[in-house]
Short mmCIF file of C-alpha atoms in Angstrom, two decimals:
data_model
loop_
_atom_site.label_atom_id
_atom_site.label_comp_id
_atom_site.label_asym_id
_atom_site.label_seq_id
_atom_site.Cartn_x
_atom_site.Cartn_y
_atom_site.Cartn_z
CA UNK A 1 -103.48 62.35 -70.36
CA UNK A 2 -104.56 60.09 -67.53
CA UNK A 3 -101.98 58.30 -65.49
CA UNK A 4 -101.96 54.55 -65.99
CA UNK A 5 -100.07 51.79 -64.28
CA UNK A 6 -97.67 49.74 -66.28
CA UNK A 7 -99.15 46.49 -67.70
CA UNK A 8 -96.83 44.30 -65.61
CA UNK A 9 -97.93 46.06 -62.42
CA UNK A 10 -101.60 45.52 -63.32
CA UNK A 11 -101.03 41.81 -63.97
CA UNK A 12 -99.04 41.43 -60.81
CA UNK A 13 -101.70 43.07 -58.73
CA UNK A 14 -104.38 40.89 -60.28
CA UNK A 15 -102.47 37.72 -59.51
CA UNK A 16 -101.87 38.86 -55.94
CA UNK A 17 -105.56 39.58 -55.46
CA UNK A 18 -106.47 36.21 -56.93
CA UNK A 19 -104.13 34.53 -54.51
CA UNK A 20 -106.10 36.07 -51.64
CA UNK A 21 -109.41 34.58 -52.84
CA UNK A 22 -110.45 31.32 -51.17
CA UNK A 23 -109.60 28.26 -53.28
CA UNK A 24 -112.54 26.26 -54.61
CA UNK A 25 -113.14 23.18 -52.49
CA UNK A 26 -112.46 19.86 -54.25
CA UNK A 27 -115.59 18.19 -55.50
CA UNK A 28 -116.79 15.75 -52.86
CA UNK A 29 -117.31 12.18 -54.02
CA UNK A 30 -120.92 11.07 -53.67
CA UNK A 31 -121.59 8.64 -50.86
CA UNK A 32 -121.75 5.01 -51.95
CA UNK A 33 -123.96 3.87 -53.54
CA UNK A 34 -124.88 6.77 -55.79
CA UNK A 35 -125.69 4.81 -58.96
CA UNK A 36 -126.84 1.33 -60.06
CA UNK A 37 -124.82 -1.70 -58.95
CA UNK A 38 -123.97 -4.55 -61.32
CA UNK A 39 -124.56 -7.96 -59.71
CA UNK A 40 -122.98 -10.76 -61.74
CA UNK A 41 -124.63 -14.19 -61.49
CA UNK A 42 -122.15 -16.63 -63.07
CA UNK A 43 -124.87 -18.93 -64.44
CA UNK A 44 -127.45 -18.64 -67.23
CA UNK A 45 -130.86 -17.15 -66.45
CA UNK A 46 -133.72 -19.34 -65.29
CA UNK A 47 -131.91 -21.80 -63.02
CA UNK A 48 -132.02 -22.03 -59.23
CA UNK A 49 -128.86 -19.92 -58.89
CA UNK A 50 -130.41 -17.18 -60.97
CA UNK A 51 -133.56 -17.27 -58.84
CA UNK A 52 -131.49 -16.88 -55.66
CA UNK A 53 -129.51 -14.02 -57.22
CA UNK A 54 -132.66 -12.14 -58.21
CA UNK A 55 -134.29 -12.54 -54.80
CA UNK A 56 -131.15 -11.24 -53.07
CA UNK A 57 -130.67 -8.50 -55.65
CA UNK A 58 -134.20 -7.18 -55.25
CA UNK A 59 -133.95 -7.12 -51.45
CA UNK A 60 -130.54 -5.44 -51.51
CA UNK A 61 -131.77 -2.85 -53.99
CA UNK A 62 -134.58 -1.87 -51.64
CA UNK A 63 -132.21 -1.71 -48.68
CA UNK A 64 -129.46 0.28 -50.43
CA UNK A 65 -131.77 2.60 -52.38
CA UNK A 66 -130.18 1.93 -55.76
CA UNK A 67 -131.07 -0.42 -58.64
CA UNK A 68 -129.15 -3.70 -58.66
CA UNK A 69 -128.82 -4.93 -62.22
CA UNK A 70 -128.49 -8.71 -62.62
CA UNK A 71 -125.96 -9.72 -65.26
CA UNK A 72 -125.91 -13.42 -66.14
CA UNK A 73 -122.44 -14.50 -67.25
CA UNK A 74 -122.49 -18.29 -67.26
CA UNK A 75 -119.93 -20.79 -68.46
CA UNK A 76 -116.86 -22.75 -67.40
CA UNK A 77 -118.28 -23.88 -64.04
CA UNK A 78 -119.11 -20.32 -63.00
CA UNK A 79 -115.54 -19.11 -63.51
CA UNK A 80 -116.18 -16.72 -66.43
CA UNK A 81 -118.42 -14.41 -64.43
CA UNK A 82 -116.20 -14.77 -61.37
CA UNK A 83 -113.10 -13.76 -63.34
CA UNK A 84 -114.92 -10.66 -64.60
CA UNK A 85 -115.50 -9.54 -61.01
CA UNK A 86 -111.94 -10.35 -59.95
CA UNK A 87 -110.73 -7.98 -62.69
CA UNK A 88 -113.30 -5.24 -62.02
CA UNK A 89 -112.57 -1.89 -60.39
CA UNK A 90 -113.00 -2.23 -56.59
CA UNK A 91 -115.48 0.64 -56.29
CA UNK A 92 -118.47 -1.30 -54.99
CA UNK A 93 -120.39 -1.14 -58.26
CA UNK A 94 -119.55 -4.67 -59.43
CA UNK A 95 -120.51 -7.56 -57.15
CA UNK A 96 -120.63 -11.34 -57.56
CA UNK A 97 -122.87 -14.19 -56.49
CA UNK A 98 -119.90 -16.34 -55.47
CA UNK A 99 -120.58 -20.03 -54.88
CA UNK A 100 -119.23 -23.48 -54.09
CA UNK A 101 -118.40 -24.20 -57.74
CA UNK A 102 -116.52 -20.99 -58.53
CA UNK A 103 -114.75 -20.59 -55.19
CA UNK A 104 -114.20 -24.06 -53.75
CA UNK A 105 -114.37 -26.79 -56.40
CA UNK A 106 -112.79 -24.77 -59.23
CA UNK A 107 -109.55 -24.34 -57.29
CA UNK A 108 -108.76 -28.04 -57.85
CA UNK A 109 -110.91 -28.76 -60.90
CA UNK A 110 -109.09 -26.29 -63.17
CA UNK A 111 -105.47 -26.87 -64.06
CA UNK A 112 -105.00 -23.13 -64.43
CA UNK A 113 -107.67 -21.06 -62.69
CA UNK A 114 -107.49 -17.39 -63.82
CA UNK A 115 -108.02 -16.08 -60.28
CA UNK A 116 -107.27 -16.90 -56.66
CA UNK A 117 -110.59 -17.64 -54.90
CA UNK A 118 -109.42 -15.87 -51.73
CA UNK A 119 -106.78 -13.29 -52.65
CA UNK A 120 -108.52 -11.85 -55.71
CA UNK A 121 -111.84 -11.16 -53.96
CA UNK A 122 -113.36 -9.31 -51.05
CA UNK A 123 -115.79 -11.79 -49.53
CA UNK A 124 -118.66 -10.01 -47.81
CA UNK A 125 -121.39 -12.42 -46.68
CA UNK A 126 -122.72 -15.95 -46.92
CA UNK A 127 -126.17 -15.55 -48.44
CA UNK A 128 -127.76 -18.96 -48.88
CA UNK A 129 -127.25 -22.68 -48.33
CA UNK A 130 -129.04 -25.10 -50.64
CA UNK A 131 -129.40 -28.79 -49.79
CA UNK A 132 -128.90 -31.45 -52.44
CA UNK A 133 -131.39 -34.26 -52.91
CA UNK A 134 -130.99 -37.72 -54.39
CA UNK A 135 -133.96 -38.67 -56.58
CA UNK A 136 -134.91 -41.71 -58.66
CA UNK A 137 -137.31 -42.50 -61.44
CA UNK A 138 -140.64 -43.62 -59.86
CA UNK A 139 -140.32 -47.08 -61.43
CA UNK A 140 -136.86 -47.69 -59.99
CA UNK A 141 -137.08 -50.22 -57.13
CA UNK A 142 -134.80 -48.43 -54.63
CA UNK A 143 -136.53 -46.84 -51.65
CA UNK A 144 -133.47 -46.02 -49.55
CA UNK A 145 -129.74 -45.42 -49.81
CA UNK A 146 -129.16 -48.98 -48.61
CA UNK A 147 -131.23 -50.23 -51.56
CA UNK A 148 -129.10 -48.19 -53.97
CA UNK A 149 -125.87 -49.60 -52.52
CA UNK A 150 -127.22 -53.16 -52.66
CA UNK A 151 -128.54 -52.86 -56.22
CA UNK A 152 -125.31 -51.26 -57.44
CA UNK A 153 -123.40 -54.31 -56.24
CA UNK A 154 -125.92 -56.87 -57.50
CA UNK A 155 -126.32 -55.53 -61.02
CA UNK A 156 -123.52 -56.21 -63.49
CA UNK A 157 -121.69 -52.98 -64.25
CA UNK A 158 -123.25 -51.12 -61.33
CA UNK A 159 -125.80 -48.30 -61.57
CA UNK A 160 -125.83 -45.19 -63.72
CA UNK A 161 -126.30 -41.92 -61.86
CA UNK A 162 -126.66 -38.52 -63.54
CA UNK A 163 -125.53 -35.07 -62.46
CA UNK A 164 -125.55 -31.53 -63.79
CA UNK A 165 -121.96 -31.88 -65.00
CA UNK A 166 -118.52 -33.30 -64.37
CA UNK A 167 -116.94 -31.60 -61.35
CA UNK A 168 -120.23 -30.10 -60.15
CA UNK A 169 -121.14 -30.31 -56.48
CA UNK A 170 -123.85 -32.79 -57.47
CA UNK A 171 -121.25 -35.01 -59.12
CA UNK A 172 -118.90 -34.79 -56.15
CA UNK A 173 -121.72 -35.77 -53.80
CA UNK A 174 -122.02 -39.03 -55.73
CA UNK A 175 -118.25 -39.56 -55.59
CA UNK A 176 -118.25 -39.13 -51.83
CA UNK A 177 -121.32 -41.36 -51.47
CA UNK A 178 -119.53 -44.14 -53.36
CA UNK A 179 -116.37 -43.67 -51.28
CA UNK A 180 -118.30 -44.03 -48.02
CA UNK A 181 -120.49 -46.97 -49.04
CA UNK A 182 -118.61 -48.92 -51.70
CA UNK A 183 -121.50 -48.41 -54.11
CA UNK A 184 -120.67 -49.12 -57.75
CA UNK A 185 -121.86 -46.03 -59.57
CA UNK A 186 -121.25 -44.90 -63.13
CA UNK A 187 -121.33 -41.13 -63.41
CA UNK A 188 -123.32 -39.79 -66.36
CA UNK A 189 -122.56 -36.05 -66.71
CA UNK A 190 -125.00 -33.68 -68.42
CA UNK A 191 -124.73 -30.08 -69.50
CA UNK A 192 -126.89 -28.80 -66.67
CA UNK A 193 -129.42 -30.15 -64.22
CA UNK A 194 -132.38 -29.64 -66.58
CA UNK A 195 -131.30 -32.16 -69.25
CA UNK A 196 -130.24 -34.63 -66.56
CA UNK A 197 -133.62 -34.42 -64.84
CA UNK A 198 -135.40 -34.88 -68.18
CA UNK A 199 -133.61 -38.20 -68.70
CA UNK A 200 -134.26 -39.37 -65.14
CA UNK A 201 -137.98 -38.65 -65.58
CA UNK A 202 -137.90 -40.55 -68.89
CA UNK A 203 -136.11 -43.50 -67.28
CA UNK A 204 -133.03 -43.17 -69.48
CA UNK A 205 -130.94 -42.86 -66.31
CA UNK A 206 -132.42 -44.22 -63.08
CA UNK A 207 -131.29 -41.53 -60.64
CA UNK A 208 -129.46 -38.27 -60.05
CA UNK A 209 -128.46 -35.77 -57.40
CA UNK A 210 -129.75 -32.23 -57.81
CA UNK A 211 -130.16 -29.07 -55.78
CA UNK A 212 -133.45 -29.01 -53.94
CA UNK A 213 -134.73 -25.82 -55.64
CA UNK A 214 -134.20 -27.40 -59.07
CA UNK A 215 -135.72 -30.75 -58.14
CA UNK A 216 -138.66 -29.43 -56.13
CA UNK A 217 -141.17 -28.86 -59.00
CA UNK A 218 -140.56 -32.41 -60.28
CA UNK A 219 -140.94 -33.86 -56.79
CA UNK A 220 -144.18 -31.98 -56.31
CA UNK A 221 -145.43 -33.28 -59.67
CA UNK A 222 -144.50 -36.85 -58.75
CA UNK A 223 -142.16 -37.15 -61.75
CA UNK A 224 -139.34 -38.39 -59.52
CA UNK A 225 -139.17 -39.94 -56.06
CA UNK A 226 -136.91 -38.63 -53.28
CA UNK A 227 -134.41 -40.89 -51.49
CA UNK A 228 -132.34 -38.60 -49.25
CA UNK A 229 -131.48 -34.96 -48.59
CA UNK A 230 -127.91 -33.86 -47.94
CA UNK A 231 -128.50 -31.28 -45.21
CA UNK A 232 -127.81 -31.72 -41.49
CA UNK A 233 -131.57 -32.03 -40.94
CA UNK A 234 -134.69 -32.72 -42.96
CA UNK A 235 -136.10 -30.06 -45.25
CA UNK A 236 -139.24 -28.32 -44.05
CA UNK A 237 -140.58 -28.70 -47.59
CA UNK A 238 -140.05 -32.48 -47.57
CA UNK A 239 -140.33 -33.51 -43.93
CA UNK A 240 -140.91 -37.15 -44.85
CA UNK A 241 -137.55 -37.47 -46.65
CA UNK A 242 -134.68 -38.61 -44.39
CA UNK A 243 -131.16 -37.21 -44.51
CA UNK A 244 -128.07 -39.17 -45.53
CA UNK A 245 -127.02 -39.24 -41.87
CA UNK A 246 -130.34 -40.68 -40.77
CA UNK A 247 -129.71 -43.53 -43.19
CA UNK A 248 -126.31 -44.27 -41.67
CA UNK A 249 -124.07 -42.33 -44.07
CA UNK A 250 -122.09 -39.45 -42.60
CA UNK A 251 -122.46 -37.10 -45.54
CA UNK A 252 -123.54 -33.47 -45.60
CA UNK A 253 -123.48 -31.39 -48.75
CA UNK A 254 -124.83 -27.84 -48.64
CA UNK A 255 -123.96 -25.92 -51.80
CA UNK A 256 -123.66 -22.24 -50.87
CA UNK A 257 -123.91 -18.82 -52.44
CA UNK A 258 -122.32 -15.65 -51.13
CA UNK A 259 -121.77 -11.99 -51.87
CA UNK A 260 -118.28 -10.99 -53.03
CA UNK A 261 -116.52 -8.12 -54.77
CA UNK A 262 -113.07 -7.51 -56.22
CA UNK A 263 -110.06 -7.49 -53.91
CA UNK A 264 -109.35 -4.11 -52.33
CA UNK A 265 -112.94 -3.07 -51.76
CA UNK A 266 -113.11 -0.10 -49.38
CA UNK A 267 -113.76 -1.10 -45.76
CA UNK A 268 -116.69 1.31 -45.46
CA UNK A 269 -118.40 -0.27 -48.47
CA UNK A 270 -117.78 -3.75 -47.10
CA UNK A 271 -119.30 -2.72 -43.78
CA UNK A 272 -122.35 -1.20 -45.48
CA UNK A 273 -122.91 -4.29 -47.61
CA UNK A 274 -122.37 -6.65 -44.70
CA UNK A 275 -124.91 -4.78 -42.57
CA UNK A 276 -127.38 -4.63 -45.46
CA UNK A 277 -127.17 -8.35 -46.24
CA UNK A 278 -127.48 -9.30 -42.58
CA UNK A 279 -130.61 -7.14 -42.34
CA UNK A 280 -132.33 -8.52 -45.43
CA UNK A 281 -131.49 -12.12 -44.55
CA UNK A 282 -133.04 -11.63 -41.12
CA UNK A 283 -136.33 -10.49 -42.62
CA UNK A 284 -139.19 -12.95 -42.35
CA UNK A 285 -140.33 -12.14 -45.89
CA UNK A 286 -137.06 -13.00 -47.62
CA UNK A 287 -136.47 -16.08 -45.46
CA UNK A 288 -139.93 -17.30 -46.40
CA UNK A 289 -139.35 -16.71 -50.10
CA UNK A 290 -136.02 -18.55 -49.96
CA UNK A 291 -137.67 -21.34 -48.01
CA UNK A 292 -140.30 -21.73 -50.72
CA UNK A 293 -137.58 -22.82 -53.15
CA UNK A 294 -135.78 -25.03 -50.64
CA UNK A 295 -132.96 -22.64 -49.73
CA UNK A 296 -131.78 -21.61 -46.26
CA UNK A 297 -130.75 -18.02 -45.45
CA UNK A 298 -127.11 -17.69 -44.38
CA UNK A 299 -125.63 -15.70 -41.51
CA UNK A 300 -121.92 -15.00 -42.00
CA UNK A 301 -120.03 -11.73 -42.19
CA UNK A 302 -116.80 -10.99 -44.11
CA UNK A 303 -114.32 -12.83 -41.87
CA UNK A 304 -116.50 -15.91 -41.43
CA UNK A 305 -117.35 -16.14 -45.11
CA UNK A 306 -113.72 -15.73 -46.17
CA UNK A 307 -112.78 -18.51 -43.77
CA UNK A 308 -115.55 -20.72 -45.19
CA UNK A 309 -114.26 -20.26 -48.74
CA UNK A 310 -110.76 -21.25 -47.66
CA UNK A 311 -111.99 -24.28 -45.70
CA UNK A 312 -114.26 -25.46 -48.51
CA UNK A 313 -111.37 -25.32 -50.98
CA UNK A 314 -109.48 -27.75 -48.77
CA UNK A 315 -112.51 -29.93 -48.10
CA UNK A 316 -113.36 -30.54 -51.75
CA UNK A 317 -109.82 -30.84 -53.14
CA UNK A 318 -109.40 -34.58 -52.38
CA UNK A 319 -112.92 -35.36 -53.62
CA UNK A 320 -112.26 -33.56 -56.93
CA UNK A 321 -109.01 -35.51 -57.33
CA UNK A 322 -110.78 -38.78 -56.53
CA UNK A 323 -113.45 -38.02 -59.14
CA UNK A 324 -110.89 -37.70 -61.92
CA UNK A 325 -112.70 -34.60 -63.21
CA UNK A 326 -110.64 -31.75 -64.63
CA UNK A 327 -111.15 -28.64 -66.73
CA UNK A 328 -108.94 -26.38 -68.77
#
């Protein structure tokens, strides 16, 4: 009969030998980004914000080497989509087209905002500035801001002026305009810039403020007439249209869009995204495409953009309160 080792001795020896084998290395996490990135645009498809989001998304996708999937989540002054990003996992795979409405105006407009515009986000880059333009129906007699102020005081009840909605940056521009000039304006809010523009073209309302990208096709068609642009200088697309400042009113309004993620985003991801956005926004091709729709490429990194968000919250708070607009 052959000698055999006791079972316990065999097991013990096996365990000892196993202990001498090198341990399997932990599975390395793939470098970011290793899969598609969700880019939430907090407005419905088809508008100027959506166009900006898709231009940026396409350029970023090419730079990062991964698909960027646009997800339109509109509603509640851009706060629904913004809240979704604030609550997302901070892994770099959910990003937001943050903007003046969701991250500056909403802080005062909403009695109970479901997120903190600074603390609940990682702000990465300012992407785009978009001037606002004041337009009138072609039959309306005003040719300048001074004409609008004069007519508003001469006509009983003042002048009606439309916007894309109560508490929108377009509405607040009108509030500030009236504060600075004493113009008697009656705000007529619409559910979006499209319906408002339709009524201005029809003559139902004589004028409105709108973002330049939204108004541009109607200006080019001659359906409305421009009065003033809200940027610090004239638009290259409309060089004949003077600014508010040129007409004696110290008013600048540049609605902005930026790139943000949830709070706690890894510093390496923030750095990669910041470098990528700076690179694409410096490209002549993207700047030209943004310019074609009346937008201006931004140039701010994480610290500067975070500071801008904070400053804009303070800047617009008194104007929102003066407007009387509020949202639940």
